[in-house]
GROMACS .gro file of C-alpha atoms in nm:
model
  478
    1MET     CA    1  -0.002  -0.001   0.000
    2ALA     CA    2   0.134   0.344  -0.096
    3LEU     CA    3   0.229   0.578   0.182
    4LEU     CA    4   0.160   0.893  -0.022
    5ASP     CA    5  -0.169   0.943  -0.205
    6PRO     CA    6  -0.173   1.257  -0.423
    7GLN     CA    7  -0.549   1.267  -0.391
    8ASN     CA    8  -0.537   1.283  -0.014
    9TRP     CA    9  -0.189   1.377   0.104
   10GLN     CA   10  -0.274   1.694   0.298
   11SER     CA   11  -0.488   1.616   0.601
   12ARG     CA   12  -0.615   1.969   0.657
   13PRO     CA   13  -0.702   2.244   0.409
   14LEU     CA   14  -0.455   2.531   0.361
   15SER     CA   15  -0.525   2.876   0.223
   16GLY     CA   16  -0.225   2.966   0.007
   17GLY     CA   17  -0.340   2.837  -0.331
   18GLU     CA   18  -0.237   2.544  -0.547
   19TYR     CA   19   0.124   2.472  -0.642
   20ALA     CA   20   0.241   2.228  -0.911
   21VAL     CA   21   0.496   1.970  -0.788
   22THR     CA   22   0.746   1.968  -1.075
   23GLU     CA   23   1.013   1.725  -1.186
   24PRO     CA   24   1.321   1.941  -1.252
   25ALA     CA   25   1.469   1.695  -1.505
   26THR     CA   26   1.168   1.716  -1.739
   27GLY     CA   27   0.943   2.001  -1.622
   28ASP     CA   28   0.658   1.750  -1.586
   29THR     CA   29   0.400   1.799  -1.314
   30LEU     CA   30   0.405   1.518  -1.060
   31GLY     CA   31   0.108   1.638  -0.860
   32THR     CA   32  -0.044   1.941  -0.693
   33VAL     CA   33  -0.017   2.060  -0.335
   34THR     CA   34  -0.188   2.344  -0.154
   35LEU     CA   35   0.046   2.604  -0.012
   36ALA     CA   36   0.008   2.767   0.329
   37SER     CA   37  -0.041   3.132   0.411
   38PRO     CA   38   0.032   3.316   0.738
   39PRO     CA   39  -0.312   3.244   0.893
   40ASP     CA   40  -0.236   2.873   0.854
   41VAL     CA   41   0.076   2.923   1.069
   42THR     CA   42  -0.139   3.069   1.345
   43ALA     CA   43  -0.383   2.776   1.332
   44ALA     CA   44  -0.105   2.516   1.325
   45ALA     CA   45   0.092   2.669   1.612
   46GLU     CA   46  -0.226   2.695   1.817
   47ALA     CA   47  -0.314   2.331   1.748
   48GLY     CA   48   0.038   2.222   1.829
   49ALA     CA   49   0.038   2.413   2.157
   50GLY     CA   50  -0.288   2.242   2.249
   51ALA     CA   51  -0.173   1.889   2.163
   52ARG     CA   52   0.179   1.911   2.305
   53PRO     CA   53   0.115   1.882   2.685
   54GLY     CA   54  -0.053   1.544   2.653
   55TRP     CA   55   0.227   1.417   2.431
   56ALA     CA   56   0.494   1.540   2.675
   57ARG     CA   57   0.319   1.366   2.964
   58LEU     CA   58   0.330   1.026   2.795
   59PRO     CA   59   0.588   0.782   2.935
   60HIS     CA   60   0.914   0.823   2.751
   61PHE     CA   61   0.898   0.472   2.606
   62GLU     CA   62   0.568   0.551   2.429
   63ARG     CA   63   0.721   0.852   2.255
   64ALA     CA   64   1.027   0.644   2.171
   65ALA     CA   65   0.811   0.370   2.020
   66VAL     CA   66   0.654   0.616   1.775
   67LEU     CA   67   1.001   0.733   1.664
   68ARG     CA   68   1.122   0.375   1.619
   69ARG     CA   69   0.819   0.288   1.408
   70ALA     CA   70   0.881   0.595   1.197
   71GLY     CA   71   1.239   0.480   1.134
   72ASP     CA   72   1.112   0.139   1.030
   73LEU     CA   73   0.863   0.300   0.793
   74PHE     CA   74   1.132   0.495   0.607
   75THR     CA   75   1.292   0.159   0.532
   76ALA     CA   76   0.969  -0.025   0.456
   77HIS     CA   77   0.859   0.240   0.204
   78ALA     CA   78   1.205   0.307   0.062
   79ASP     CA   79   1.108   0.230  -0.298
   80GLU     CA   80   0.821   0.476  -0.298
   81LEU     CA   81   1.011   0.751  -0.114
   82ARG     CA   82   1.321   0.702  -0.325
   83GLU     CA   83   1.124   0.771  -0.641
   84TRP     CA   84   0.992   1.097  -0.492
   85LEU     CA   85   1.342   1.207  -0.394
   86VAL     CA   86   1.476   1.125  -0.740
   87ARG     CA   87   1.197   1.288  -0.935
   88GLU     CA   88   1.109   1.585  -0.715
   89SER     CA   89   1.457   1.688  -0.587
   90GLY     CA   90   1.668   1.565  -0.880
   91SER     CA   91   1.866   1.320  -0.665
   92ILE     CA   92   2.044   1.023  -0.816
   93PRO     CA   93   1.918   0.698  -0.656
   94GLY     CA   94   2.231   0.657  -0.445
   95LYS     CA   95   2.185   0.999  -0.293
   96ALA     CA   96   1.816   0.926  -0.231
   97ASP     CA   97   1.913   0.601  -0.055
   98PHE     CA   98   2.157   0.794   0.164
   99GLU     CA   99   1.879   1.035   0.264
  100LEU     CA  100   1.649   0.747   0.349
  101HIS     CA  101   1.919   0.577   0.556
  102VAL     CA  102   1.992   0.897   0.749
  103ALA     CA  103   1.620   0.964   0.800
  104ALA     CA  104   1.574   0.625   0.963
  105GLN     CA  105   1.884   0.673   1.175
  106GLU     CA  106   1.764   1.017   1.285
  107CYS     CA  107   1.442   0.855   1.410
  108TYR     CA  108   1.627   0.582   1.596
  109GLU     CA  109   1.868   0.829   1.753
  110ALA     CA  110   1.576   1.054   1.851
  111ALA     CA  111   1.400   0.756   2.012
  112ALA     CA  112   1.705   0.714   2.233
  113LEU     CA  113   1.684   1.082   2.340
  114ALA     CA  114   1.349   1.017   2.504
  115SER     CA  115   1.513   0.804   2.775
  116ARG     CA  116   1.819   1.019   2.838
  117PRO     CA  117   1.872   1.160   3.190
  118VAL     CA  118   1.665   1.477   3.217
  119GLY     CA  119   1.846   1.668   3.489
  120GLN     CA  120   2.090   1.687   3.781
  121VAL     CA  121   2.062   1.705   4.157
  122LEU     CA  122   2.246   2.017   4.279
  123PRO     CA  123   2.404   2.099   4.612
  124SER     CA  124   2.222   2.377   4.803
  125GLU     CA  125   2.300   2.605   5.096
  126ALA     CA  126   1.942   2.565   5.218
  127PRO     CA  127   1.774   2.252   5.362
  128ARG     CA  128   1.602   2.156   5.039
  129LEU     CA  129   1.617   1.930   4.735
  130SER     CA  130   1.760   2.131   4.445
  131TYR     CA  131   1.764   1.995   4.096
  132THR     CA  132   1.746   2.081   3.728
  133ARG     CA  133   1.514   1.921   3.476
  134ARG     CA  134   1.501   1.944   3.099
  135VAL     CA  135   1.154   2.036   2.978
  136PRO     CA  136   1.019   2.062   2.620
  137VAL     CA  137   1.036   2.409   2.471
  138GLY     CA  138   0.679   2.384   2.333
  139VAL     CA  139   0.622   2.422   1.959
  140VAL     CA  140   0.933   2.409   1.741
  141GLY     CA  141   0.931   2.588   1.405
  142VAL     CA  142   1.136   2.412   1.137
  143ILE     CA  143   1.225   2.578   0.804
  144ALA     CA  144   1.395   2.338   0.564
  145PRO     CA  145   1.548   2.380   0.213
  146PHE     CA  146   1.523   2.182  -0.112
  147ASN     CA  147   1.869   2.030  -0.153
  148ALA     CA  148   1.859   1.740   0.093
  149PRO     CA  149   1.491   1.780   0.177
  150LEU     CA  150   1.431   1.468   0.381
  151ILE     CA  151   1.748   1.487   0.594
  152LEU     CA  152   1.725   1.858   0.655
  153SER     CA  153   1.366   1.824   0.778
  154ILE     CA  154   1.386   1.505   0.979
  155ARG     CA  155   1.701   1.599   1.170
  156SER     CA  156   1.499   1.865   1.358
  157VAL     CA  157   1.150   1.711   1.344
  158ALA     CA  158   1.247   1.374   1.494
  159PRO     CA  159   1.441   1.495   1.803
  160ALA     CA  160   1.195   1.777   1.869
  161LEU     CA  161   0.906   1.530   1.880
  162ALA     CA  162   1.097   1.270   2.083
  163LEU     CA  163   1.167   1.531   2.353
  164GLY     CA  164   0.799   1.614   2.395
  165ASN     CA  165   0.748   1.906   2.160
  166ALA     CA  166   0.508   1.976   1.876
  167VAL     CA  167   0.646   2.083   1.536
  168VAL     CA  168   0.539   2.316   1.259
  169LEU     CA  169   0.746   2.231   0.949
  170LYS     CA  170   0.778   2.464   0.650
  171PRO     CA  171   0.945   2.273   0.364
  172ASP     CA  172   1.061   2.446   0.047
  173PRO     CA  173   0.766   2.433  -0.199
  174ARG     CA  174   0.995   2.285  -0.463
  175THR     CA  175   1.030   1.973  -0.247
  176ALA     CA  176   0.702   1.989  -0.057
  177VAL     CA  177   0.642   1.613  -0.088
  178CYS     CA  178   0.979   1.450  -0.007
  179GLY     CA  179   1.070   1.727   0.239
  180GLY     CA  180   0.736   1.765   0.411
  181LEU     CA  181   0.432   1.556   0.321
  182ALA     CA  182   0.637   1.234   0.330
  183LEU     CA  183   0.728   1.306   0.693
  184ALA     CA  184   0.365   1.374   0.783
  185ALA     CA  185   0.260   1.043   0.622
  186VAL     CA  186   0.535   0.846   0.796
  187PHE     CA  187   0.454   0.986   1.142
  188ALA     CA  188   0.083   0.943   1.097
  189ALA     CA  189   0.139   0.576   1.007
  190ALA     CA  190   0.374   0.544   1.305
  191GLY     CA  191   0.098   0.649   1.542
  192LEU     CA  192   0.192   1.007   1.624
  193PRO     CA  193  -0.111   1.167   1.786
  194GLU     CA  194  -0.293   1.426   1.579
  195GLY     CA  195  -0.200   1.788   1.614
  196LEU     CA  196   0.172   1.740   1.686
  197LEU     CA  197   0.320   1.772   1.337
  198HIS     CA  198   0.195   2.033   1.089
  199VAL     CA  199   0.347   2.060   0.739
  200LEU     CA  200   0.303   2.402   0.578
  201PRO     CA  201   0.476   2.434   0.241
  202GLY     CA  202   0.500   2.798   0.152
  203GLY     CA  203   0.705   3.100   0.072
  204ALA     CA  204   0.895   3.359   0.275
  205ASP     CA  205   0.575   3.502   0.421
  206VAL     CA  206   0.500   3.166   0.587
  207GLY     CA  207   0.852   3.151   0.728
  208GLN     CA  208   0.819   3.505   0.861
  209ALA     CA  209   0.489   3.420   1.028
  210LEU     CA  210   0.643   3.110   1.183
  211VAL     CA  211   0.928   3.312   1.332
  212ALA     CA  212   0.690   3.577   1.461
  213ASP     CA  213   0.429   3.348   1.614
  214PRO     CA  214   0.441   3.371   1.998
  215ARG     CA  215   0.383   2.993   2.032
  216THR     CA  216   0.714   2.892   1.860
  217PRO     CA  217   0.996   2.976   2.104
  218VAL     CA  218   1.258   2.785   1.901
  219ILE     CA  219   1.322   2.814   1.527
  220SER     CA  220   1.539   2.560   1.343
  221PHE     CA  221   1.643   2.707   1.008
  222THR     CA  222   1.857   2.557   0.730
  223GLY     CA  223   1.923   2.767   0.423
  224SER     CA  224   2.129   3.048   0.278
  225THR     CA  225   2.333   3.283   0.491
  226ALA     CA  226   2.134   3.585   0.368
  227ALA     CA  227   1.803   3.427   0.466
  228GLY     CA  228   1.952   3.299   0.791
  229ARG     CA  229   2.058   3.647   0.892
  230ALA     CA  230   1.703   3.767   0.839
  231VAL     CA  231   1.564   3.475   1.043
  232GLY     CA  232   1.814   3.533   1.322
  233GLU     CA  233   1.740   3.907   1.334
  234ALA     CA  234   1.364   3.848   1.346
  235ALA     CA  235   1.398   3.577   1.609
  236GLY     CA  236   1.611   3.804   1.819
  237ARG     CA  237   1.344   4.074   1.816
  238HIS     CA  238   1.101   3.817   1.953
  239LEU     CA  239   1.359   3.685   2.207
  240LYS     CA  240   1.355   3.338   2.049
  241ARG     CA  241   1.632   3.084   2.005
  242ALA     CA  242   1.724   3.044   1.639
  243HIS     CA  243   1.939   2.748   1.540
  244LEU     CA  244   2.089   2.846   1.206
  245GLU     CA  245   2.266   2.609   0.968
  246LEU     CA  246   2.366   2.823   0.674
  247GLY     CA  247   2.584   2.834   0.364
  248GLY     CA  248   2.943   2.740   0.310
  249ASN     CA  249   3.240   2.761   0.078
  250SER     CA  250   3.434   2.470   0.217
  251ALA     CA  251   3.799   2.404   0.139
  252LEU     CA  252   3.974   2.078   0.057
  253VAL     CA  253   4.347   2.120   0.132
  254VAL     CA  254   4.573   1.879  -0.053
  255LEU     CA  255   4.924   1.871   0.098
  256GLU     CA  256   5.235   1.779  -0.101
  257ASP     CA  257   5.253   1.428   0.045
  258ALA     CA  258   4.899   1.337  -0.061
  259ASP     CA  259   4.829   1.024  -0.264
  260ILE     CA  260   4.724   1.182  -0.594
  261ASP     CA  261   4.575   0.852  -0.719
  262ALA     CA  262   4.339   0.839  -0.421
  263VAL     CA  263   4.254   1.205  -0.384
  264ILE     CA  264   4.091   1.269  -0.724
  265SER     CA  265   3.785   1.052  -0.653
  266THR     CA  266   3.751   1.215  -0.313
  267ALA     CA  267   3.783   1.562  -0.462
  268ALA     CA  268   3.532   1.497  -0.738
  269TRP     CA  269   3.274   1.361  -0.492
  270GLY     CA  270   3.317   1.666  -0.269
  271SER     CA  271   3.238   1.910  -0.552
  272PHE     CA  272   2.999   1.717  -0.776
  273PHE     CA  273   2.780   1.512  -0.539
  274HIS     CA  274   2.415   1.610  -0.593
  275GLN     CA  275   2.521   1.862  -0.856
  276GLY     CA  276   2.709   2.059  -0.589
  277GLN     CA  277   2.380   2.156  -0.427
  278ILE     CA  278   2.500   2.076  -0.074
  279CYS     CA  279   2.596   2.326   0.194
  280MET     CA  280   2.918   2.128   0.264
  281THR     CA  281   3.022   2.103  -0.101
  282THR     CA  282   3.391   2.144  -0.165
  283GLY     CA  283   3.390   2.495  -0.310
  284ARG     CA  284   3.768   2.557  -0.296
  285HIS     CA  285   4.041   2.310  -0.388
  286LEU     CA  286   4.370   2.427  -0.233
  287VAL     CA  287   4.647   2.214  -0.380
  288HIS     CA  288   5.021   2.222  -0.314
  289ALA     CA  289   5.210   2.369  -0.609
  290SER     CA  290   5.407   2.047  -0.663
  291LEU     CA  291   5.081   1.859  -0.736
  292TYR     CA  292   4.879   2.141  -0.889
  293ASP     CA  293   4.917   2.075  -1.264
  294GLU     CA  294   4.857   1.702  -1.234
  295TYR     CA  295   4.565   1.759  -0.999
  296VAL     CA  296   4.389   1.998  -1.239
  297GLU     CA  297   4.445   1.767  -1.535
  298ARG     CA  298   4.317   1.458  -1.354
  299LEU     CA  299   4.022   1.629  -1.185
  300ALA     CA  300   3.919   1.771  -1.525
  301ALA     CA  301   3.941   1.423  -1.679
  302LYS     CA  302   3.730   1.283  -1.397
  303ALA     CA  303   3.473   1.560  -1.452
  304ASP     CA  304   3.459   1.487  -1.825
  305SER     CA  305   3.399   1.118  -1.754
  306LEU     CA  306   3.088   1.173  -1.539
  307ALA     CA  307   2.743   1.119  -1.689
  308VAL     CA  308   2.482   1.392  -1.643
  309GLY     CA  309   2.113   1.346  -1.708
  310ASP     CA  310   1.770   1.242  -1.584
  311PRO     CA  311   1.828   1.016  -1.277
  312HIS     CA  312   1.480   0.863  -1.305
  313ARG     CA  313   1.530   0.737  -1.658
  314ALA     CA  314   1.905   0.679  -1.689
  315GLN     CA  315   2.203   0.577  -1.479
  316VAL     CA  316   2.389   0.901  -1.423
  317HIS     CA  317   2.634   1.058  -1.177
  318LEU     CA  318   2.471   1.401  -1.169
  319GLY     CA  319   2.106   1.495  -1.207
  320PRO     CA  320   1.937   1.828  -1.286
  321ILE     CA  321   1.983   2.163  -1.119
  322ILE     CA  322   1.671   2.235  -0.912
  323ASP     CA  323   1.536   2.523  -1.128
  324ALA     CA  324   1.621   2.779  -1.393
  325GLY     CA  325   1.709   3.049  -1.145
  326GLN     CA  326   1.976   2.838  -0.975
  327LEU     CA  327   2.108   2.725  -1.315
  328ALA     CA  328   2.149   3.088  -1.425
  329LYS     CA  329   2.331   3.173  -1.104
  330ILE     CA  330   2.577   2.887  -1.149
  331HIS     CA  331   2.649   2.963  -1.512
  332GLY     CA  332   2.684   3.334  -1.439
  333LEU     CA  333   2.951   3.265  -1.176
  334VAL     CA  334   3.141   3.038  -1.412
  335GLU     CA  335   3.131   3.289  -1.698
  336SER     CA  336   3.234   3.582  -1.479
  337SER     CA  337   3.521   3.371  -1.345
  338THR     CA  338   3.664   3.299  -1.690
  339ALA     CA  339   3.610   3.662  -1.786
  340ARG     CA  340   3.841   3.758  -1.497
  341GLY     CA  341   4.118   3.529  -1.621
  342ALA     CA  342   4.049   3.191  -1.467
  343LYS     CA  343   4.083   2.891  -1.701
  344LEU     CA  344   3.800   2.652  -1.777
  345ALA     CA  345   3.960   2.306  -1.753
  346ALA     CA  346   3.633   2.109  -1.783
  347GLY     CA  347   3.260   2.168  -1.812
  348GLY     CA  348   3.112   2.514  -1.807
  349THR     CA  349   2.822   2.410  -2.029
  350HIS     CA  350   2.471   2.274  -1.985
  351GLU     CA  351   2.190   2.116  -2.181
  352GLY     CA  352   1.861   2.221  -2.032
  353PRO     CA  353   1.880   2.178  -1.652
  354PHE     CA  354   2.182   1.946  -1.668
  355TYR     CA  355   2.504   2.133  -1.585
  356ARG     CA  356   2.833   1.962  -1.665
  357PRO     CA  357   3.073   1.912  -1.376
  358THR     CA  358   3.311   2.201  -1.405
  359VAL     CA  359   3.677   2.254  -1.312
  360ILE     CA  360   3.822   2.606  -1.295
  361ALA     CA  361   4.200   2.642  -1.282
  362GLY     CA  362   4.398   2.947  -1.181
  363ALA     CA  363   4.148   3.063  -0.918
  364ASP     CA  364   4.238   3.356  -0.695
  365ASP     CA  365   4.066   3.599  -0.461
  366ASP     CA  366   3.897   3.775  -0.751
  367THR     CA  367   3.749   3.462  -0.908
  368PRO     CA  368   3.373   3.479  -0.836
  369ALA     CA  369   3.322   3.099  -0.838
  370TYR     CA  370   3.604   3.069  -0.582
  371ALA     CA  371   3.511   3.362  -0.358
  372ARG     CA  372   3.136   3.289  -0.341
  373GLU     CA  373   2.919   2.988  -0.261
  374VAL     CA  374   2.816   2.854  -0.604
  375PHE     CA  375   2.577   2.576  -0.499
  376GLY     CA  376   2.650   2.398  -0.822
  377PRO     CA  377   2.893   2.140  -0.963
  378VAL     CA  378   3.192   2.373  -0.987
  379ALA     CA  379   3.544   2.298  -0.857
  380PRO     CA  380   3.779   2.601  -0.850
  381VAL     CA  381   4.144   2.501  -0.794
  382ARG     CA  382   4.416   2.721  -0.645
  383SER     CA  383   4.777   2.644  -0.554
  384PHE     CA  384   4.980   2.714  -0.241
  385THR     CA  385   5.346   2.664  -0.152
  386THR     CA  386   5.364   2.656   0.229
  387GLU     CA  387   5.147   2.516   0.506
  388ASP     CA  388   5.110   2.868   0.647
  389GLU     CA  389   4.972   2.983   0.312
  390ALA     CA  390   4.732   2.689   0.301
  391ALA     CA  391   4.603   2.772   0.650
  392ALA     CA  392   4.556   3.137   0.556
  393LEU     CA  393   4.372   3.055   0.233
  394ALA     CA  394   4.144   2.799   0.399
  395SER     CA  395   4.065   3.047   0.680
  396ALA     CA  396   3.986   3.335   0.444
  397GLY     CA  397   3.629   3.431   0.362
  398GLU     CA  398   3.316   3.459   0.570
  399TYR     CA  399   3.221   3.092   0.599
  400GLY     CA  400   3.326   2.817   0.839
  401LEU     CA  401   3.121   2.503   0.779
  402SER     CA  402   3.335   2.206   0.672
  403LEU     CA  403   3.700   2.134   0.596
  404GLY     CA  404   3.888   1.848   0.436
  405ILE     CA  405   4.264   1.787   0.456
  406VAL     CA  406   4.446   1.519   0.258
  407THR     CA  407   4.789   1.405   0.377
  408ARG     CA  408   4.979   1.084   0.446
  409ASP     CA  409   5.051   1.222   0.796
  410ALA     CA  410   4.723   1.225   0.991
  411ALA     CA  411   4.879   1.405   1.289
  412ARG     CA  412   4.994   1.682   1.059
  413GLY     CA  413   4.644   1.708   0.917
  414LEU     CA  414   4.491   1.739   1.264
  415ALA     CA  415   4.743   2.011   1.358
  416LEU     CA  416   4.659   2.206   1.042
  417ALA     CA  417   4.285   2.169   1.102
  418ASP     CA  418   4.330   2.330   1.447
  419ARG     CA  419   4.450   2.646   1.274
  420ILE     CA  420   4.141   2.685   1.056
  421PRO     CA  421   3.802   2.804   1.191
  422THR     CA  422   3.540   2.545   1.097
  423GLY     CA  423   3.247   2.359   1.248
  424ILE     CA  424   3.345   2.027   1.089
  425ALA     CA  425   3.687   1.885   0.994
  426HIS     CA  426   3.774   1.564   0.808
  427ILE     CA  427   4.127   1.431   0.769
  428ASN     CA  428   4.178   1.229   0.451
  429ASP     CA  429   3.823   1.283   0.337
  430GLN     CA  430   3.626   1.543   0.144
  431THR     CA  431   3.389   1.793   0.302
  432VAL     CA  432   3.045   1.629   0.251
  433ASN     CA  433   2.972   1.400   0.543
  434ASP     CA  434   2.672   1.356   0.773
  435GLU     CA  435   2.577   1.113   1.051
  436ALA     CA  436   2.278   1.121   1.282
  437VAL     CA  437   2.499   1.065   1.589
  438ALA     CA  438   2.734   1.356   1.518
  439PRO     CA  439   2.680   1.723   1.604
  440PHE     CA  440   2.646   1.930   1.287
  441GLY     CA  441   2.687   2.301   1.224
  442GLY     CA  442   2.920   2.579   1.124
  443VAL     CA  443   3.079   2.894   1.259
  444ALA     CA  444   3.090   3.254   1.137
  445ALA     CA  445   2.859   3.305   0.834
  446SER     CA  446   2.792   2.928   0.821
  447GLY     CA  447   2.567   2.940   1.128
  448THR     CA  448   2.539   2.930   1.502
  449GLY     CA  449   2.749   2.620   1.573
  450ALA     CA  450   2.673   2.253   1.622
  451ARG     CA  451   2.296   2.262   1.688
  452PHE     CA  452   2.189   1.937   1.525
  453GLY     CA  453   2.274   1.576   1.595
  454GLY     CA  454   2.373   1.372   1.899
  455GLU     CA  455   2.384   1.553   2.233
  456ALA     CA  456   2.330   1.887   2.060
  457ASN     CA  457   1.962   1.802   2.014
  458LEU     CA  458   1.908   1.815   2.391
  459GLU     CA  459   2.029   2.173   2.398
  460ALA     CA  460   1.835   2.264   2.086
  461PHE     CA  461   1.489   2.142   2.182
  462THR     CA  462   1.462   2.160   2.560
  463ASP     CA  463   1.487   2.426   2.832
  464VAL     CA  464   1.660   2.371   3.165
  465ARG     CA  465   1.435   2.440   3.464
  466TRP     CA  466   1.569   2.479   3.821
  467THR     CA  467   1.338   2.340   4.089
  468THR     CA  468   1.366   2.326   4.467
  469VAL     CA  469   1.158   2.134   4.721
  470ARG     CA  470   1.143   2.189   5.100
  471GLY     CA  471   0.960   1.990   5.360
  472ASP     CA  472   0.838   2.302   5.540
  473VAL     CA  473   0.761   2.658   5.428
  474ALA     CA  474   1.074   2.868   5.427
  475GLY     CA  475   1.106   3.144   5.685
  476TYR     CA  476   1.252   3.489   5.619
  477PRO     CA  477   1.350   3.794   5.836
  478PHE     CA  478   1.042   3.997   5.731
   0.00000   0.00000   0.00000
């Protein structure tokens, strides 16, 4: 039996008008959803606030059981959900399988949160029991993007629910099904009580209403740095916590002792996985001068060998760019880079929505595709001569999300990583990695630190309450 029924996949009516769910590879319409408008946010937050106390009072093992069943359902319905991820988000099947695996793991990890210790007993100067206790924040607002729609929704939805909260989720309309309605269907089938999860696909006005609503004290946002700054500013005005996971322009540093035969596959994956539409994408290849020429030549050859096309109808390495606007941005950055003197070593062309994996040699500070986040399959390469120069280049710019360092000396790689501000560091690996058990987040313009995954979820979705208990009423001097 199908989990998602296009005739009945939104359980409550919304007021924002109809929206065509489109396949980016072909432009075909896969179905129609109804978008939300700001009044729908008010109704959802109110319903969530009403349903949440009963959910939070349930024994922890009952909440955990719902999360475990949800994890099982992502596996049981993998074929159906994979097709939606491939067709709606342009993922190749392998990337869709990775999202489904992580989604299940996020649910299992969240189930374990429900039974974690909830507080501490504190010493006190007075004759009383003094302790802290973690309590649910209430209704969590989640705003998720299009690029890894299932992962970037579930990683906040699952732990927030497990810890006794309700959730209002606003997925990107371009991936309203695999980033939103699929989660609602999974949790409904898993037995989540009604009123705890509300999916409101919509535009910026819906996100603004979610941030402003007084019933959502915590906002979990994943998206661009520009949008994240606006969310953080608005949340601050309302004295809310905003967990921001934003953009990046992550560096892969290749030291002179690196195994060039091994590194090219790693480097290509870092830049070209999911068409480069990943916040952790390797956006800057910093290569020691002694390896630079060979590295550019071999990375370009690897790029030329990759197949690009419709992942639903052919076996390809890269699928389509999500829409025409993003395609134009990518191509504009590539063209302006070559106009400023950088050399196009591979790619730089597209047929329809399918952009060729691209290698740009001779990048410097003035190369737009090197200096800015491209969010496309573009690999700018730049040389360095000393380790100090590599550290300075990798540290430059406003972002600090992920870092990769390739060297035969792992201790040297760790020492170099300590000199570079970043939220995530990988020695002898590329920059695109994610696990449900690991804290995830960036620094500087990449966000507000490790706010997702593992222990970080406890901080993200609960408040700490101090409580004292005395046997008799306390006495005071007046």
